[in-house]
mmCIF file of C-alpha atoms in Angstrom:
data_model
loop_
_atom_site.group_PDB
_atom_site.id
_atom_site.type_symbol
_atom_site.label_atom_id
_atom_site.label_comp_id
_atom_site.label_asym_id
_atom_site.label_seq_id
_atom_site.Cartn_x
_atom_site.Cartn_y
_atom_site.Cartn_z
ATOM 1 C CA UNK A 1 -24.175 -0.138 -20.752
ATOM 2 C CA UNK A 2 -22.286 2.866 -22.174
ATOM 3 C CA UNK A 3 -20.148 5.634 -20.132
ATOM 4 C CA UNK A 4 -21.985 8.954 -19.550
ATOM 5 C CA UNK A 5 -21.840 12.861 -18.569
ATOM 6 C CA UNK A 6 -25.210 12.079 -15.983
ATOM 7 C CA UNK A 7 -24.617 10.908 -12.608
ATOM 8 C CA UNK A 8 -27.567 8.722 -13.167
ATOM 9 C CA UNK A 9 -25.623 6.229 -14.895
ATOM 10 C CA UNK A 10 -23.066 5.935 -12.170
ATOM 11 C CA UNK A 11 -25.996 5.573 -10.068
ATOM 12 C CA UNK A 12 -27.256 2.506 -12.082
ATOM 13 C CA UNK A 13 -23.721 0.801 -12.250
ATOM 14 C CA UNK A 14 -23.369 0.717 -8.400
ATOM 15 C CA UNK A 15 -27.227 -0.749 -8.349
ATOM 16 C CA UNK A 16 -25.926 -3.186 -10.643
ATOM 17 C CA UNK A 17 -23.077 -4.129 -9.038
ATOM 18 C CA UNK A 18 -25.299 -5.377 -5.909
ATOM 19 C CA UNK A 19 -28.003 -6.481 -7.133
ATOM 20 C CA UNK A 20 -28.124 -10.087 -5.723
ATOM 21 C CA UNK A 21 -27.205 -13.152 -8.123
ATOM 22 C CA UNK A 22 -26.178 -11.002 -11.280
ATOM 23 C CA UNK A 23 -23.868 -8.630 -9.037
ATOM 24 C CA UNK A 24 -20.140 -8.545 -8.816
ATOM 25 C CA UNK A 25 -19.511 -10.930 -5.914
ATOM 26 C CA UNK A 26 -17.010 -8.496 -4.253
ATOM 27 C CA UNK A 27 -18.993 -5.191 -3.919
ATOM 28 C CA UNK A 28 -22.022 -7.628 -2.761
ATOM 29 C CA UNK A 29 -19.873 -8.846 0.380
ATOM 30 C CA UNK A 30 -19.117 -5.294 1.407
ATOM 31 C CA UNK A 31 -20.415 -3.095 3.888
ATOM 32 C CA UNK A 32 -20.088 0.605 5.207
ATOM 33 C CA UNK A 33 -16.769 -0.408 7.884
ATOM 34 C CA UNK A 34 -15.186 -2.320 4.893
ATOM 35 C CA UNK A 35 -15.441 0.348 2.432
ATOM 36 C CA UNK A 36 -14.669 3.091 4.615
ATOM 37 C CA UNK A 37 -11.021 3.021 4.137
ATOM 38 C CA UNK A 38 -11.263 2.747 0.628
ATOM 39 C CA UNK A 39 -12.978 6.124 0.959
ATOM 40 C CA UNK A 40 -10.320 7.153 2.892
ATOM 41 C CA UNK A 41 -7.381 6.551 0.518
ATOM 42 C CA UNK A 42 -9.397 7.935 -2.297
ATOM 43 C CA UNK A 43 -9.860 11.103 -0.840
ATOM 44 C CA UNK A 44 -6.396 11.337 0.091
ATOM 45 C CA UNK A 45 -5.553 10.739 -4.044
ATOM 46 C CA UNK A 46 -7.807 13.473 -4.925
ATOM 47 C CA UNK A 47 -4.961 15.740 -2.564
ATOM 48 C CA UNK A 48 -2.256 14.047 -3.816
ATOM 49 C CA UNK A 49 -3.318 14.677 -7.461
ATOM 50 C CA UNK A 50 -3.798 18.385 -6.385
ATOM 51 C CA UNK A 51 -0.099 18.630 -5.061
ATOM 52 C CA UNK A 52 1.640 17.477 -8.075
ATOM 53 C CA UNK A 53 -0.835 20.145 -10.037
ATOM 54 C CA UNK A 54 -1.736 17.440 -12.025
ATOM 55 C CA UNK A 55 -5.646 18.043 -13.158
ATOM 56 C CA UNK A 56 -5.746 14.802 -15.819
ATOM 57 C CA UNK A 57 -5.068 12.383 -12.782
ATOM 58 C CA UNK A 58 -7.111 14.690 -10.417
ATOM 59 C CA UNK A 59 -9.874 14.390 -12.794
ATOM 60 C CA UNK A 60 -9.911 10.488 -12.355
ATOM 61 C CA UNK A 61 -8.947 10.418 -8.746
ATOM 62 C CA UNK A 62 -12.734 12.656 -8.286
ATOM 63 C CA UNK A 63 -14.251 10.271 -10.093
ATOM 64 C CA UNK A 64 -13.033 7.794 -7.159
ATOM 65 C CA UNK A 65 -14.152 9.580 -4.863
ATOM 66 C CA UNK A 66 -17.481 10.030 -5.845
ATOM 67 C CA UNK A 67 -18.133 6.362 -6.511
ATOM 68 C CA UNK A 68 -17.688 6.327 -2.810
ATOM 69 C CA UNK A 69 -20.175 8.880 -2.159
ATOM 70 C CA UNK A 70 -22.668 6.635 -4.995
ATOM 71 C CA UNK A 71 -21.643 3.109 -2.391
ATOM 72 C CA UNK A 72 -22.482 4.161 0.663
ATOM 73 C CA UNK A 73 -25.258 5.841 -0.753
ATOM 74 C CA UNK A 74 -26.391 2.660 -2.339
ATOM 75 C CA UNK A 75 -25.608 0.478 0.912
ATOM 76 C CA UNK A 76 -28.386 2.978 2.826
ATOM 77 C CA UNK A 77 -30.756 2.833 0.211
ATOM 78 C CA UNK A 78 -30.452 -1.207 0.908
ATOM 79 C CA UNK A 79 -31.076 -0.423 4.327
ATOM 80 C CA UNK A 80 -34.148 2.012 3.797
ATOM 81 C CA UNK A 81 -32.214 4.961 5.318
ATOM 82 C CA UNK A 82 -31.320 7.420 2.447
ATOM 83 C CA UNK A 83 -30.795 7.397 -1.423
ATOM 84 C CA UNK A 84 -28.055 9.436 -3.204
ATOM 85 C CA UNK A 85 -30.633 12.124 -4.061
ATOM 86 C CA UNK A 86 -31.187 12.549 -0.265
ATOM 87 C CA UNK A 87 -27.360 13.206 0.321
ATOM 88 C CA UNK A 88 -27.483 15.671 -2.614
ATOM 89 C CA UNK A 89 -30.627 17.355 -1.051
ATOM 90 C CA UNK A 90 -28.711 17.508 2.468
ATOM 91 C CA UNK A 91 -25.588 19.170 1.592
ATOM 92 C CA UNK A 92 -27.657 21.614 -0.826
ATOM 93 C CA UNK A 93 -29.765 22.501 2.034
ATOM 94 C CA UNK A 94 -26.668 22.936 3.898
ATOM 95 C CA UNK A 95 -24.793 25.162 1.805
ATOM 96 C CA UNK A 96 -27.998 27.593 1.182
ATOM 97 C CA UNK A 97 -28.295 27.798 4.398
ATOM 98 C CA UNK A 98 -24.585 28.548 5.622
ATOM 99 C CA UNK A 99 -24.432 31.639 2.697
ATOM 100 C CA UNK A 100 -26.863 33.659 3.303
ATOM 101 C CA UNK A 101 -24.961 36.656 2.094
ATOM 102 C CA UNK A 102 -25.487 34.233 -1.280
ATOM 103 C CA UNK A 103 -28.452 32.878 -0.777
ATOM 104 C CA UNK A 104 -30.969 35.053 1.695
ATOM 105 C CA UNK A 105 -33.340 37.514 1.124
ATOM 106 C CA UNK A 106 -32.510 40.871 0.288
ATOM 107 C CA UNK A 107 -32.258 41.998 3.818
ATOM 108 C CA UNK A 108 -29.610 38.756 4.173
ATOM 109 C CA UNK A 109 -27.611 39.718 1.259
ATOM 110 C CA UNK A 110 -27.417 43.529 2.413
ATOM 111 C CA UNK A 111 -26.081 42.180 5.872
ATOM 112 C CA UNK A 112 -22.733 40.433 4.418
ATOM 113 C CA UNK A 113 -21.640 37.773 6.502
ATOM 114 C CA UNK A 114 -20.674 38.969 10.029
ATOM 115 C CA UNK A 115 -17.812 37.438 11.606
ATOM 116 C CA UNK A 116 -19.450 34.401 13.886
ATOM 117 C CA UNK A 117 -22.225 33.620 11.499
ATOM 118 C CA UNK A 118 -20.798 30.396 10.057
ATOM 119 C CA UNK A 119 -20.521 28.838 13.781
ATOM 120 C CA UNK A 120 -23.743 30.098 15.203
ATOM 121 C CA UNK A 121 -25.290 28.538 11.974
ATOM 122 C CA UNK A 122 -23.703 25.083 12.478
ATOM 123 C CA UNK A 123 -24.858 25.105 16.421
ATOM 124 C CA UNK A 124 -28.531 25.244 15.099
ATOM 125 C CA UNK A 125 -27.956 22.519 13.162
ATOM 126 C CA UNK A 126 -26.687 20.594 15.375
ATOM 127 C CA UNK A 127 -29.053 21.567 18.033
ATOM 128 C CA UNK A 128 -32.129 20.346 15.180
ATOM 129 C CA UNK A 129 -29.902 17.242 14.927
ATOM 130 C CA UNK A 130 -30.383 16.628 18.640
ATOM 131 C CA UNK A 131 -33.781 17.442 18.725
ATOM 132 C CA UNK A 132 -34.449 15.457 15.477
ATOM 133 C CA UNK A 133 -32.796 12.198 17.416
ATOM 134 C CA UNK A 134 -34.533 12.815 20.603
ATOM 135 C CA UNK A 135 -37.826 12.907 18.638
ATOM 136 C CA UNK A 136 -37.603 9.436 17.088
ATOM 137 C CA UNK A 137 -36.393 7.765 20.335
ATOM 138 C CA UNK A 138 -32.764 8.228 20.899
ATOM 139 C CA UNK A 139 -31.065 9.525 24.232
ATOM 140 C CA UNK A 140 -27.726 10.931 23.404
ATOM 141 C CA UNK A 141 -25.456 12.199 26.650
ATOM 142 C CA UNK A 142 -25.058 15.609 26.658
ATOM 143 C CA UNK A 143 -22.656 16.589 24.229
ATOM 144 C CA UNK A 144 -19.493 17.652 25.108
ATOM 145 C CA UNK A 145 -17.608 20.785 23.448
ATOM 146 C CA UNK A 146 -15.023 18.835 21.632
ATOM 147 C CA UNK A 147 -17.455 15.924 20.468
ATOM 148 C CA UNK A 148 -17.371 18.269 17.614
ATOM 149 C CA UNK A 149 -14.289 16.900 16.109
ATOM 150 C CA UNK A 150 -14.674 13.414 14.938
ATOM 151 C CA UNK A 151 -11.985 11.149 16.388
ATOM 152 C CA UNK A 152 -12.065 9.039 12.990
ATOM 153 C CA UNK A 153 -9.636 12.128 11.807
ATOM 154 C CA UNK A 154 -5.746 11.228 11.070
ATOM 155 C CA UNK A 155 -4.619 11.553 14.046
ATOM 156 C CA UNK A 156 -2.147 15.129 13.443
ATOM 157 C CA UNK A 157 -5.604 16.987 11.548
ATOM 158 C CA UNK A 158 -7.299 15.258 14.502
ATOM 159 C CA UNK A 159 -4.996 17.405 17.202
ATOM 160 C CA UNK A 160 -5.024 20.277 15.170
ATOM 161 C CA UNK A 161 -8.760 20.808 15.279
ATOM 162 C CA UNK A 162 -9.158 19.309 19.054
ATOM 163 C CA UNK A 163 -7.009 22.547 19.768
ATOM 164 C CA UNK A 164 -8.698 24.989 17.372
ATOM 165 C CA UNK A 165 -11.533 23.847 18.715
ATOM 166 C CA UNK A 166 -10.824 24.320 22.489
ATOM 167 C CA UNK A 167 -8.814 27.722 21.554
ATOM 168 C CA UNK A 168 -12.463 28.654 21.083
ATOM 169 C CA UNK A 169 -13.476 28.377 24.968
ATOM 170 C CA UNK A 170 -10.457 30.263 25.859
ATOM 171 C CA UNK A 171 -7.864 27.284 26.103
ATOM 172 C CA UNK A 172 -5.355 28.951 24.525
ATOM 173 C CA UNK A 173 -1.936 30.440 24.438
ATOM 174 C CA UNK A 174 -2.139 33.726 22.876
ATOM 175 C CA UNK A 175 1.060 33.555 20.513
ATOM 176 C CA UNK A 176 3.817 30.874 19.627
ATOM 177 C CA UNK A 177 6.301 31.543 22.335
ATOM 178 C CA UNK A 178 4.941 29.300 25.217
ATOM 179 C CA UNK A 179 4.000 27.218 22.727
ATOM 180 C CA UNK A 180 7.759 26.752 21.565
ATOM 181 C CA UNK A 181 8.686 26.469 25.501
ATOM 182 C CA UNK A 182 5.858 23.439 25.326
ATOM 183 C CA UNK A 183 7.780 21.519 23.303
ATOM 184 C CA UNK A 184 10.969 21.615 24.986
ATOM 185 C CA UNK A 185 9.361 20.975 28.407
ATOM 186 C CA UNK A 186 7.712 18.211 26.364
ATOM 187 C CA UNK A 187 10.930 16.933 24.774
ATOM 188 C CA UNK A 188 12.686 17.400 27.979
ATOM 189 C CA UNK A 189 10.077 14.821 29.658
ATOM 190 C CA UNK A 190 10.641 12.598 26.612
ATOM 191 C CA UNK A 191 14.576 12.467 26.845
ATOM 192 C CA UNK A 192 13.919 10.989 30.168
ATOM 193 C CA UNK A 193 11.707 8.605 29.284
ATOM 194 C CA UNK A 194 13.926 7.570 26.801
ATOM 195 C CA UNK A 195 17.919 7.392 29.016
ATOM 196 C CA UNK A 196 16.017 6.131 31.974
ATOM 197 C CA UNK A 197 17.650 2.844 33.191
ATOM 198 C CA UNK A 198 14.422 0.656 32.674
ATOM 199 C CA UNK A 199 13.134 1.941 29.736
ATOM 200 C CA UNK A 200 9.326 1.943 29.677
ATOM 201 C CA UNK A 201 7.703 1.638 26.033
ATOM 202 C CA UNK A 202 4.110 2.880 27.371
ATOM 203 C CA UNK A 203 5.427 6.107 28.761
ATOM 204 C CA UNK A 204 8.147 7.034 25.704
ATOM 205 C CA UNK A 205 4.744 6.412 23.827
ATOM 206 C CA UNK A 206 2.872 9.151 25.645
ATOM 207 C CA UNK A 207 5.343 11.224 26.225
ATOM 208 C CA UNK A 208 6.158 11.224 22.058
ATOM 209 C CA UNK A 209 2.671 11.497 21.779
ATOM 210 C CA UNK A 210 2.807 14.713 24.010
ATOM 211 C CA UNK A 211 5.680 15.918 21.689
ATOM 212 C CA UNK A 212 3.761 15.572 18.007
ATOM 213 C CA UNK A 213 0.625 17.327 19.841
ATOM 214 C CA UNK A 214 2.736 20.227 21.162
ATOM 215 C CA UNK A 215 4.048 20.319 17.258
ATOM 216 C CA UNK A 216 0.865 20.391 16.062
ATOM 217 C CA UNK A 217 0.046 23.099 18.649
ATOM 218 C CA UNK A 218 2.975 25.310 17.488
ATOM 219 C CA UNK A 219 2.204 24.576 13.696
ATOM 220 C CA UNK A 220 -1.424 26.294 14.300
ATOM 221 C CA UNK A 221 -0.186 28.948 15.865
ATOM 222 C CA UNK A 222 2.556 29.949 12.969
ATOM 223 C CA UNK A 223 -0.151 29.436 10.748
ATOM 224 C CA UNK A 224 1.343 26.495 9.514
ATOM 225 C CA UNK A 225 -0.599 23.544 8.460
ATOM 226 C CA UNK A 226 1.820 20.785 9.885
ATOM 227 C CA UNK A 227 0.495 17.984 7.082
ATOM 228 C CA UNK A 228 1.557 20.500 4.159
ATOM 229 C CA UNK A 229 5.300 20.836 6.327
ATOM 230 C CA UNK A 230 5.462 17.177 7.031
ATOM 231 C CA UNK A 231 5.036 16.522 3.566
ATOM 232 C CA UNK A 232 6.978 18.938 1.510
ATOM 233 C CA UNK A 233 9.748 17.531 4.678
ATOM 234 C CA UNK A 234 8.785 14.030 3.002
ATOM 235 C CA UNK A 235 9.511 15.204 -0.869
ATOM 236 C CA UNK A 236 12.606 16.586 0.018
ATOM 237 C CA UNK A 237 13.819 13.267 1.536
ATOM 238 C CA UNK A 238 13.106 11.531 -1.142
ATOM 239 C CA UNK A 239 14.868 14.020 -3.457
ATOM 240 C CA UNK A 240 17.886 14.141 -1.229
ATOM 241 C CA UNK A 241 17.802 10.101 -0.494
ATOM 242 C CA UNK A 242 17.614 9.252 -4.412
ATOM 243 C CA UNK A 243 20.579 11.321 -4.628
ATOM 244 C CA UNK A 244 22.402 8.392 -2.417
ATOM 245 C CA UNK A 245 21.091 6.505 -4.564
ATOM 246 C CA UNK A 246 22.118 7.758 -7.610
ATOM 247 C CA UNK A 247 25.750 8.103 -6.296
ATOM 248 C CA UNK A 248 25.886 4.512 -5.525
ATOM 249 C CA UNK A 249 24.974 3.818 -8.554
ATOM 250 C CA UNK A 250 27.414 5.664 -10.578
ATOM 251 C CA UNK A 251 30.143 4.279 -8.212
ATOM 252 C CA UNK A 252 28.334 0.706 -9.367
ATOM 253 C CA UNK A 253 27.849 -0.374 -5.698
ATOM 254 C CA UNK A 254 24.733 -1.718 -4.385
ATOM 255 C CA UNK A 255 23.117 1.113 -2.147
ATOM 256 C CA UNK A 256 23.369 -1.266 0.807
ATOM 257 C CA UNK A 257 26.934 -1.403 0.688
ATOM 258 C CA UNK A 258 27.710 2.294 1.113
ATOM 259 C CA UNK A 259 28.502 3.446 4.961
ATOM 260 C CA UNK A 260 26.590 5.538 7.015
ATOM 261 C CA UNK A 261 29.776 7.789 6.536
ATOM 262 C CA UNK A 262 29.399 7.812 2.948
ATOM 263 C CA UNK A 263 25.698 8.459 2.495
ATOM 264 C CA UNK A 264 25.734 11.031 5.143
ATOM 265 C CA UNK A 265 28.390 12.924 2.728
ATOM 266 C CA UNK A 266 26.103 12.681 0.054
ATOM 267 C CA UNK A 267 23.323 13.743 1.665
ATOM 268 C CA UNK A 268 25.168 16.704 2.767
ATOM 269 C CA UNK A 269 26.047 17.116 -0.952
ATOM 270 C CA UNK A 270 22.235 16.865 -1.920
ATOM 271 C CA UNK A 271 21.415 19.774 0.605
ATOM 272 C CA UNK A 272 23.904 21.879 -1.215
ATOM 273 C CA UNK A 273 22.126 21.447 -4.796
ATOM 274 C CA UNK A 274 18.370 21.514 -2.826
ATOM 275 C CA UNK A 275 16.235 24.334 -3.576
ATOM 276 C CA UNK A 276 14.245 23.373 -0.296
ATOM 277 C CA UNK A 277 17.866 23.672 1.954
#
């Protein structure tokens, strides 16, 4: 079997790779919860690849992450539920349907794309969802307004959209100053937690928990997208920290050895010489 261009072939190597007897013994074990995190991590590549600007490894990392798309579609057609060309049919219905400025009929196209239409769109299709599921049998409770956001999210783009989402039905600060006075009250409540006699781990857990939320809260309201600050934060701490490093080295001392003294002067040298101070 020979690389190609068509997505058919890619198609054919996952078939091959669990088809029973002849199959690769590892993909034949797996299922939809074990590859999941795989799918995860690759997708998380893809945005590393994109920060570094790097399109050669970005190029390869997409690849990843569409095999992923090509195994669980495989896994369903197992199952009898869907094929890849079903998943490809579904998000191209989707799209069409959520531009039609793009897409429409004259009269659409000649409307533009008034501000609401994107979220009225995605109600009906979750309404035909619903209707779709009670038609075959299934009795969902009645959805609630944040059941939009799926709680398989990382947990800080989770409580970003759980408040975007409830900023929606009015639940809301209208600017970044009570916000701001959030997180103190909620660092205040933490400190407590924290110098209290008998320590309690549960609470400093909630209460820290209460902290990165308020964070996230004030992020979203700077327009701030607290992943992209955490890690630029990140980059520069590995910039400044290998400068430690390097010091240590040209002193010939393992890094170990240095004081907290001494790599706190060098980190405050590294600041000096950051672009990101």
């Amino acid at each position: 079997m020979r690389p190609s261009r068509d997505i058919s072939r890619l198609i054919e190597i996952m078939k091959a790779l669990r088809t029973p007897e002849t199959g690769c013994p590892w993909d034949l074990k797996q299922n939809f919860k074990t590859i999941s995190p795989y799918t995860i991590e690759e997708a998380y590549e893809v945005a590393d690849a994109i920060a570094r600007e790097d399109l050669r490894d970005l190029k390869e990392e997409l690849g990843d992450l569409l095999l992923q798309v090509v195994y669980h579609a495989r896994m369903a057609e197992e199952e009898d539920a869907f094929a890849f060309g079903d998943v490809v049919e579904a998000i191209t219905r989707k799209m069409i349907r959520r531009h039609p400025h793009v897409f429409g009929d004259t009269e659409q196209k000649a409307a533009g794309f008034p501000k609401g239409t994107w979220d009225r769109i995605k109600e009906e299709e979750k309404q035909e969802r619903r209707q779709q599921r009670a038609e075959k049998g299934h009795t969902d409770q009645l959805p609630r307004f944040l059941d939009e956001v799926p709680s398989a999210f990382p947990a800080l783009t989770e409580a970003g959209k759980l408040q975007h989402r409830a900023s929606k039905a009015g639940f809301d600060w209208g600017a970044a100053g009570p916000v701001l006075d959030k997180v103190k009250e909620e660092l205040e409540e933490l400190t407590v937690e924290v110098t209290a006699d008998t320590p309690d781990r549960r609470k400093i857990e909630d209460e820290l928990g209460d902290v990165l939320f308020a964070i996230t809260n004030l992020a979203r309201h700077l327009e701030v997208q607290p992943e992209a600050a955490l890690k630029r934060t990140n980059a520069k701490f590995r910039r400044r920290f290998a400068h430690i490093e390097d010091a240590a080295t040209a002193e010939q001392r393992p890094l170990k050895d240095l004081s907290l003294n001494e790599m706190e002067a060098h980190w405050q040298t590294a600041k000096k010489f950051d672009p990101a101070s």
